[in-house]
mmCIF file of C-alpha atoms in Angstrom:
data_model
loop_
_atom_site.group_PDB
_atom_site.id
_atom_site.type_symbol
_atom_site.label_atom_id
_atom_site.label_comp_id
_atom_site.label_asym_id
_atom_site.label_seq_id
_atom_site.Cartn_x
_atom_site.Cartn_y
_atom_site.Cartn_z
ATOM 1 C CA UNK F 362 28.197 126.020 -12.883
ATOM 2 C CA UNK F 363 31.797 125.642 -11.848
ATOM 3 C CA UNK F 364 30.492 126.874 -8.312
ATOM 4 C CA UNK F 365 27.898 124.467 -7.582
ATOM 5 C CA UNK F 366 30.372 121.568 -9.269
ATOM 6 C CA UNK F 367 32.865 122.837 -6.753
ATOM 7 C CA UNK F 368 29.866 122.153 -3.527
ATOM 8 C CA UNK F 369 29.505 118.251 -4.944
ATOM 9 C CA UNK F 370 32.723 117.966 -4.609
ATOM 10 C CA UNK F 371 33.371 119.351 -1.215
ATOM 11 C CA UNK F 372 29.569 117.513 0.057
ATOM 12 C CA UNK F 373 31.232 114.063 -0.920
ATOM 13 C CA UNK F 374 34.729 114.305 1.048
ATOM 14 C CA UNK F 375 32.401 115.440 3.978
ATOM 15 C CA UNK F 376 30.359 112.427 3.296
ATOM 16 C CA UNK F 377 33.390 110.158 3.131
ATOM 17 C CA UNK F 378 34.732 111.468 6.519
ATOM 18 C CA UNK F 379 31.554 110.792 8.452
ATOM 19 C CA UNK F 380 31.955 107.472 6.802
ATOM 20 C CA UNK F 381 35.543 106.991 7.972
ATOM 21 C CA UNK F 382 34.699 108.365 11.277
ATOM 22 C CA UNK F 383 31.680 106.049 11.896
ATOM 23 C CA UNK F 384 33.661 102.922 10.777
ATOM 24 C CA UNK F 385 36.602 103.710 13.228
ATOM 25 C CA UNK F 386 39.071 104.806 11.284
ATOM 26 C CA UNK F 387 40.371 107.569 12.847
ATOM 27 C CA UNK F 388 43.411 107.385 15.087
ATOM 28 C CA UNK F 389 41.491 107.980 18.509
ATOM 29 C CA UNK F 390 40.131 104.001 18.183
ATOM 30 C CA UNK F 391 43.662 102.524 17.336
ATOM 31 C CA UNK F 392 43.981 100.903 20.627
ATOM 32 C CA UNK F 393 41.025 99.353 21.313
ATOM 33 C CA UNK F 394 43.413 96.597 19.474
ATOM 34 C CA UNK F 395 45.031 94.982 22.133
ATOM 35 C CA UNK F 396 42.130 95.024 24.880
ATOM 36 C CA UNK F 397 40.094 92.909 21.732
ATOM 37 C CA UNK F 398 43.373 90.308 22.070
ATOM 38 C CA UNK F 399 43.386 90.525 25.792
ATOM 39 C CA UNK F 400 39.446 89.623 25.658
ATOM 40 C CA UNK F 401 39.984 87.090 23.460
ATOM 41 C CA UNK F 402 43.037 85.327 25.867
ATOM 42 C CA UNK F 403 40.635 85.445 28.882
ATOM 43 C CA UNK F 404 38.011 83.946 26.964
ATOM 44 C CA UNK F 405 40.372 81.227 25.853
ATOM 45 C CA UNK F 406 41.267 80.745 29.081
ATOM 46 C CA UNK F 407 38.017 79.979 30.541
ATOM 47 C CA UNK F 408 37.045 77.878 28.128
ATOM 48 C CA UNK F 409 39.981 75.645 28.920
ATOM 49 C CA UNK F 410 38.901 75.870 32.336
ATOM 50 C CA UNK F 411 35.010 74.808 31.656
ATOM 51 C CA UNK F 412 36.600 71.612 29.506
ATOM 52 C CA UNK F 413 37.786 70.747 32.705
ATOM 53 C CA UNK F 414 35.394 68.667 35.578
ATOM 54 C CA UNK F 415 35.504 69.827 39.120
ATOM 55 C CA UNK F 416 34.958 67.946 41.964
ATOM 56 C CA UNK F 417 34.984 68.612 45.978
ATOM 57 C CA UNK F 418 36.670 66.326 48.238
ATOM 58 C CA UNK F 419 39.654 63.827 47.479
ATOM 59 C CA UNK F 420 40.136 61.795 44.838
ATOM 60 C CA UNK F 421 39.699 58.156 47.143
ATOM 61 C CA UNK F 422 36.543 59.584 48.531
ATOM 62 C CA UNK F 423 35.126 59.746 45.142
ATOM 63 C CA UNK F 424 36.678 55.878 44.202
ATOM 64 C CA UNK F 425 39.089 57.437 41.557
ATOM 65 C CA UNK F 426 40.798 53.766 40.126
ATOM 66 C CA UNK F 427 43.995 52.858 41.013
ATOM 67 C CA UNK F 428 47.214 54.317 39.835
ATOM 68 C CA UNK F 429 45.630 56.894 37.860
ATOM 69 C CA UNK F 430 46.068 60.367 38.037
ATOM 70 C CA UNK F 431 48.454 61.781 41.249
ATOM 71 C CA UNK F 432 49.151 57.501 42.176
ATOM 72 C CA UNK F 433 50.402 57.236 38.580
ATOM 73 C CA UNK F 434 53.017 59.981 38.873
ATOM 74 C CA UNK F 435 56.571 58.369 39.499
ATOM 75 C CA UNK F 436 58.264 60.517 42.220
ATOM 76 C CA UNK F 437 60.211 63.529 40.702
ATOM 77 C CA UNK F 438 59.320 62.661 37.254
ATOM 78 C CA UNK F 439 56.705 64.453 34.655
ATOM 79 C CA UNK F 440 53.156 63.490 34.471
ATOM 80 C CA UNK F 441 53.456 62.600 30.651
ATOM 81 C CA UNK F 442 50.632 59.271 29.679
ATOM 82 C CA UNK F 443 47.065 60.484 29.332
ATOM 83 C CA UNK F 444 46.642 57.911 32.739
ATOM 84 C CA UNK F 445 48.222 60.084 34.782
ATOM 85 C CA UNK F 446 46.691 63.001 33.749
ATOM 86 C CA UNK F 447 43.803 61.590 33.813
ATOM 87 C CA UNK F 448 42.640 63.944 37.677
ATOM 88 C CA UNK F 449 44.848 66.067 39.918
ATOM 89 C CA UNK F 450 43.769 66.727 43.425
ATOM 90 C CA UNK F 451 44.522 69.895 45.790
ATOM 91 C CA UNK F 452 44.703 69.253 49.177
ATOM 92 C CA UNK F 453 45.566 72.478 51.989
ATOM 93 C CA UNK F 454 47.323 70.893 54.687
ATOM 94 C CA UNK F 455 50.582 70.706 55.870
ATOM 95 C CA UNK F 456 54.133 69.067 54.996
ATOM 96 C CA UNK F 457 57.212 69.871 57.080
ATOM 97 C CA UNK F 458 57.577 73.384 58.555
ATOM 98 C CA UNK F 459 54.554 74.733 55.683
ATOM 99 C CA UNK F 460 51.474 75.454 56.937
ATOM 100 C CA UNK F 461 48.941 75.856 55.088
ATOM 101 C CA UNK F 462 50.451 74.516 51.849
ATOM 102 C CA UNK F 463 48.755 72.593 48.761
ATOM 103 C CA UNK F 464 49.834 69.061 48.535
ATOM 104 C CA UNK F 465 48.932 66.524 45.806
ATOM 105 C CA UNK F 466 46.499 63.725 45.931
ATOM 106 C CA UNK F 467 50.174 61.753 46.762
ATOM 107 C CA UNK F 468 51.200 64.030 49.303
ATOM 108 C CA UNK F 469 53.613 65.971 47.386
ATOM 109 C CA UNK F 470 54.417 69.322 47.714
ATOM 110 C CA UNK F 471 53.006 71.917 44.762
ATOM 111 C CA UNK F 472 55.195 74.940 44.461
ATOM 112 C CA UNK F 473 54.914 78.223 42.593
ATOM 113 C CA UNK F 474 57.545 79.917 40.568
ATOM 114 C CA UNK F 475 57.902 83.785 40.834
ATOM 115 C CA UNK F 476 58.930 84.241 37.052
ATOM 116 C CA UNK F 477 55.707 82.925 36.230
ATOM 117 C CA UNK F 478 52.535 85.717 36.261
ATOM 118 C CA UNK F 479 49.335 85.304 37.789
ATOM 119 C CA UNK F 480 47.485 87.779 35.569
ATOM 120 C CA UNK F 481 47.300 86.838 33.145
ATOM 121 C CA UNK F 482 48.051 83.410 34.323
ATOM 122 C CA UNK F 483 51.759 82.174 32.252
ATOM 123 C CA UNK F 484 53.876 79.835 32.631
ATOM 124 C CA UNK F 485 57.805 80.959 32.129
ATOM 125 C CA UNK F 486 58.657 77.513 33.647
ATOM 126 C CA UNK F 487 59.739 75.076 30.024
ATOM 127 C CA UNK F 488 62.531 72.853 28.629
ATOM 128 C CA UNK F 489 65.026 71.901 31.172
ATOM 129 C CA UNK F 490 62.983 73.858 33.601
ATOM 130 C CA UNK F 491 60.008 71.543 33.111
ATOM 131 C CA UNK F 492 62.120 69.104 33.865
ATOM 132 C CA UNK F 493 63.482 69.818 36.802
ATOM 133 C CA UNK F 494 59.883 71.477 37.856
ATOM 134 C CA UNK F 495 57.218 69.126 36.840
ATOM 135 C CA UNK F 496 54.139 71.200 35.776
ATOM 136 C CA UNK F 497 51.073 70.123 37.002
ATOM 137 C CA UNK F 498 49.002 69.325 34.549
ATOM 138 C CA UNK F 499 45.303 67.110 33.698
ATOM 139 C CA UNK F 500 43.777 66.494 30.338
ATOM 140 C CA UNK F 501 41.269 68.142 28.560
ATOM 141 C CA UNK F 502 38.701 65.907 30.154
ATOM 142 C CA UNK F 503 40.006 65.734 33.271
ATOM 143 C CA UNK F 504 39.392 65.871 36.798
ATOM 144 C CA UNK F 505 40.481 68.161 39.781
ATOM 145 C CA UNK F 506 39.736 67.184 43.091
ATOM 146 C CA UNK F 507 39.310 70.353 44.960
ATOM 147 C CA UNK F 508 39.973 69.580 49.269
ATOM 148 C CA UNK F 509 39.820 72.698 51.755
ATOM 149 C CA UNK F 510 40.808 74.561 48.245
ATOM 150 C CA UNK F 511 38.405 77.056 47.143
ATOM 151 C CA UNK F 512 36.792 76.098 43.433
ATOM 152 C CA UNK F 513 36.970 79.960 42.501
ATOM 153 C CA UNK F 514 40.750 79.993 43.225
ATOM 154 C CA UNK F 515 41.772 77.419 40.744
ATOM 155 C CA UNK F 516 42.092 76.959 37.433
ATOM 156 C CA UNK F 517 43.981 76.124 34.486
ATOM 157 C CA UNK F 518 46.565 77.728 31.638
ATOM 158 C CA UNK F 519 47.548 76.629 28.449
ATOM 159 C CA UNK F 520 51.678 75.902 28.304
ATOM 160 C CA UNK F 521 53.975 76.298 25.664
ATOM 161 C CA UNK F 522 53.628 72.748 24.789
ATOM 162 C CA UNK F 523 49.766 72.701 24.662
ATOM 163 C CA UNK F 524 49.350 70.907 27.728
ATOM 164 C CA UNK F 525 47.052 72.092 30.366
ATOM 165 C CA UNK F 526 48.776 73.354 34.161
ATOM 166 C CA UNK F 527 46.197 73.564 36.814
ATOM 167 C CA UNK F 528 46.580 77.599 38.797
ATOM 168 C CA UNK F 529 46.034 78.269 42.394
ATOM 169 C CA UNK F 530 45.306 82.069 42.638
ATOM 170 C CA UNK F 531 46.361 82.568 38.851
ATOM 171 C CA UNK F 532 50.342 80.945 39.567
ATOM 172 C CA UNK F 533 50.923 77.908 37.716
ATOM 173 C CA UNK F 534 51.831 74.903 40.154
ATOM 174 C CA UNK F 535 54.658 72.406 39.915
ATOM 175 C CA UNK F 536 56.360 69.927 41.794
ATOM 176 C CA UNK F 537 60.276 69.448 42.410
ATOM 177 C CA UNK F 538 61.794 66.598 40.868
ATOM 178 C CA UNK F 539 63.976 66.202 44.121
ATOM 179 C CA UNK F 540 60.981 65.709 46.396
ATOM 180 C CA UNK F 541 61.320 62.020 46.606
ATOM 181 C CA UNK F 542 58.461 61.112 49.254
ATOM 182 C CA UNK F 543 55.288 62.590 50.686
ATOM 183 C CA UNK F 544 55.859 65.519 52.905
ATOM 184 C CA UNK F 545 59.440 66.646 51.600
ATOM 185 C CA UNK F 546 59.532 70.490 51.171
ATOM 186 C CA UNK F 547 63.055 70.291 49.384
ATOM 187 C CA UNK F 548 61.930 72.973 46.979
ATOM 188 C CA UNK F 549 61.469 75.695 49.286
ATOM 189 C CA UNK F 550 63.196 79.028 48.490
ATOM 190 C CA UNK F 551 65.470 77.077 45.913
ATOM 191 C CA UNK F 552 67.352 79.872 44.061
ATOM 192 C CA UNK F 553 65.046 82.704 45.801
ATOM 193 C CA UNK F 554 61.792 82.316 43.761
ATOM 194 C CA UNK F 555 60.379 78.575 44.730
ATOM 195 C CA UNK F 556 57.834 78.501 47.375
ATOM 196 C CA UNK F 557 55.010 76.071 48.780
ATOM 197 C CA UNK F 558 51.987 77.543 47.311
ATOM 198 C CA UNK F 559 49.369 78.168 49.440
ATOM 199 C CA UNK F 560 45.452 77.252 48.793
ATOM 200 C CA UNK F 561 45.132 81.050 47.535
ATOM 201 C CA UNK F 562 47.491 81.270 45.570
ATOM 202 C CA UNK F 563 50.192 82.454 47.724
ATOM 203 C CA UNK F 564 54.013 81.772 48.961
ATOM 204 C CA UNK F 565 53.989 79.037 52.038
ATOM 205 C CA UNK F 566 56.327 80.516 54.949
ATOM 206 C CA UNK F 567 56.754 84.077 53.346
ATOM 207 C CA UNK F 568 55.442 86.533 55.819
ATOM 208 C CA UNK F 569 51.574 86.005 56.187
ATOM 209 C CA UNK F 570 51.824 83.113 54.147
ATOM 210 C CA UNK F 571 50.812 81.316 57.309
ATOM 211 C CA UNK F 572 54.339 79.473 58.283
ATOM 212 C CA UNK F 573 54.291 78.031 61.935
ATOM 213 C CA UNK F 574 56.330 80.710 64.383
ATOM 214 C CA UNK F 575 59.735 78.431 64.876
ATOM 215 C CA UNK F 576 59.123 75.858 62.349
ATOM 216 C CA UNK F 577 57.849 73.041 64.350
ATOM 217 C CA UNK F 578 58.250 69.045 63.856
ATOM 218 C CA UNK F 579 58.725 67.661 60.199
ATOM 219 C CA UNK F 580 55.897 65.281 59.469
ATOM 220 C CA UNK F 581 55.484 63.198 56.185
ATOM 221 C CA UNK F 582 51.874 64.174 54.088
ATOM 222 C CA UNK F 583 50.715 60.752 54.769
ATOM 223 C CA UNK F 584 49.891 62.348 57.995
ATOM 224 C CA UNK F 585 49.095 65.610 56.296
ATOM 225 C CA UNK F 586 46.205 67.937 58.267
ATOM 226 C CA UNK F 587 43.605 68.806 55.912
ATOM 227 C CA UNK F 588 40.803 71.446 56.527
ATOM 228 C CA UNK F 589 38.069 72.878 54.373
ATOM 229 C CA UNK F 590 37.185 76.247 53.944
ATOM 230 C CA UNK F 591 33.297 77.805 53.593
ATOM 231 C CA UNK F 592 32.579 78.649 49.818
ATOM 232 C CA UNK F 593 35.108 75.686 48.421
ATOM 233 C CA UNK F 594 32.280 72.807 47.862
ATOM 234 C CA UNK F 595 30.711 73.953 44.579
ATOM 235 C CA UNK F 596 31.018 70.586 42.471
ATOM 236 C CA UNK F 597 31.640 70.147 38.786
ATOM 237 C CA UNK F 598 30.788 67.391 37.081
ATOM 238 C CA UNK F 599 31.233 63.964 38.836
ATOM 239 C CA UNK F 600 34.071 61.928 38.567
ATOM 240 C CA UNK F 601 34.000 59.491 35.960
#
């Protein structure tokens, strides 16, 4: 009697390991955790992105209203009334000795900061930083106007403050408060990790970042040379 009570007993731990076992339990599966969060970020991400209309070509070829969006930004100040967030536009071109960089759809220079990570895409840039770096950033429902920038290189990242900055190759983009007028390039190499960013994503004028050999003449953005690139002109939805 005692023998066969003593084979219940050892049938049901067996029973309750296979259990355990099956419902991940066991310390083999304990770090599937983070990849689950990492997942989940991406997702996040994207959906951010797909809030967000895309459109090829500029903002005046599509009849975006006046002083909204880029027009609305004061020079060297943050884009903070839903008007001026209302579209961004990337434009590859030129402005001063950077070639190819991203310009705005006012000609200003967009930078990327090397504290910042690309993947996932972060922003490290806040406070006093933000101010001095305006992020560049577009509402929920907003527009980017995507010109000789390819649509699969861009996106968007949720700050610190909620607000929505627009990526080029993963790097969150900015612009320096002490670019006063289209074309200046006064944030280049400031303190060793500000660069033009390029329409991929990378550092205007580092090596192979496509910097003219021996600089060449400074000319404003308003004169800016703009080129598109094969693959960029998938639309979004149109501007509204």
């Amino acid at each position: 009697m005692s023998r066969n009570r003593f084979a219940m007993i050892a049938a049901t731990a067996a029973a309750g390991a296979v259990l355990l076992t099956a419902c991940g339990g066991s310390d083999g599966n304990a770090g599937s955790a983070p990849a689950t969060t990492g997942a989940r970020s991406e997702a996040g991400q994207r959906s951010e992105a797909s809030a967000v209309g895309f459109k090829s070509g500029t903002a005046r070829q599509h009849q975006a209203q006046p002083k909204t969006g880029d027009w609305a930004n004061k020079p060297g100040h943050p884009a903070t009334t839903p008007t001026a967030r209302k579209w961004v536009q990337l434009s590859a071109g030129r402005a001063g000795d950077l070639d190819p960089v991203v310009v705005n759809g006012g000609g200003f220079t967009l930078y990327r900061f090397d504290k910042d990570t690309a993947n996932p895409s972060a922003s490290n840039c806040n406070d006093e930083c933000a101010v001095t770096w305006p992020p560049v950033v577009v509402a929920p429902d907003g527009r980017i106007f995507i010109d000789g920038v390819k649509k699969s290189d861009v996106g968007v990242v949720k700050r610190a403050d909620g607000n929505l900055q627009v990526t080029i190759g993963g790097w969150p983009v900015y612009r320096f408060s002490k670019d006063l007028k289209p074309g200046d390039t006064n944030g280049q190499g400031v303190g060793g990790t500000w660069f033009g960013v390029t329409p991929h994503g990378g550092k205007a004028g580092a090596a192979g970042g496509g910097q003219r050999p021996g600089g060449g003449q400074t000319r404003p953005a308003t004169s800016v040379t703009l080129f598109d690139e094969p693959g960029f002109s998938d639309d979004g939805p149109s501007f509204r």
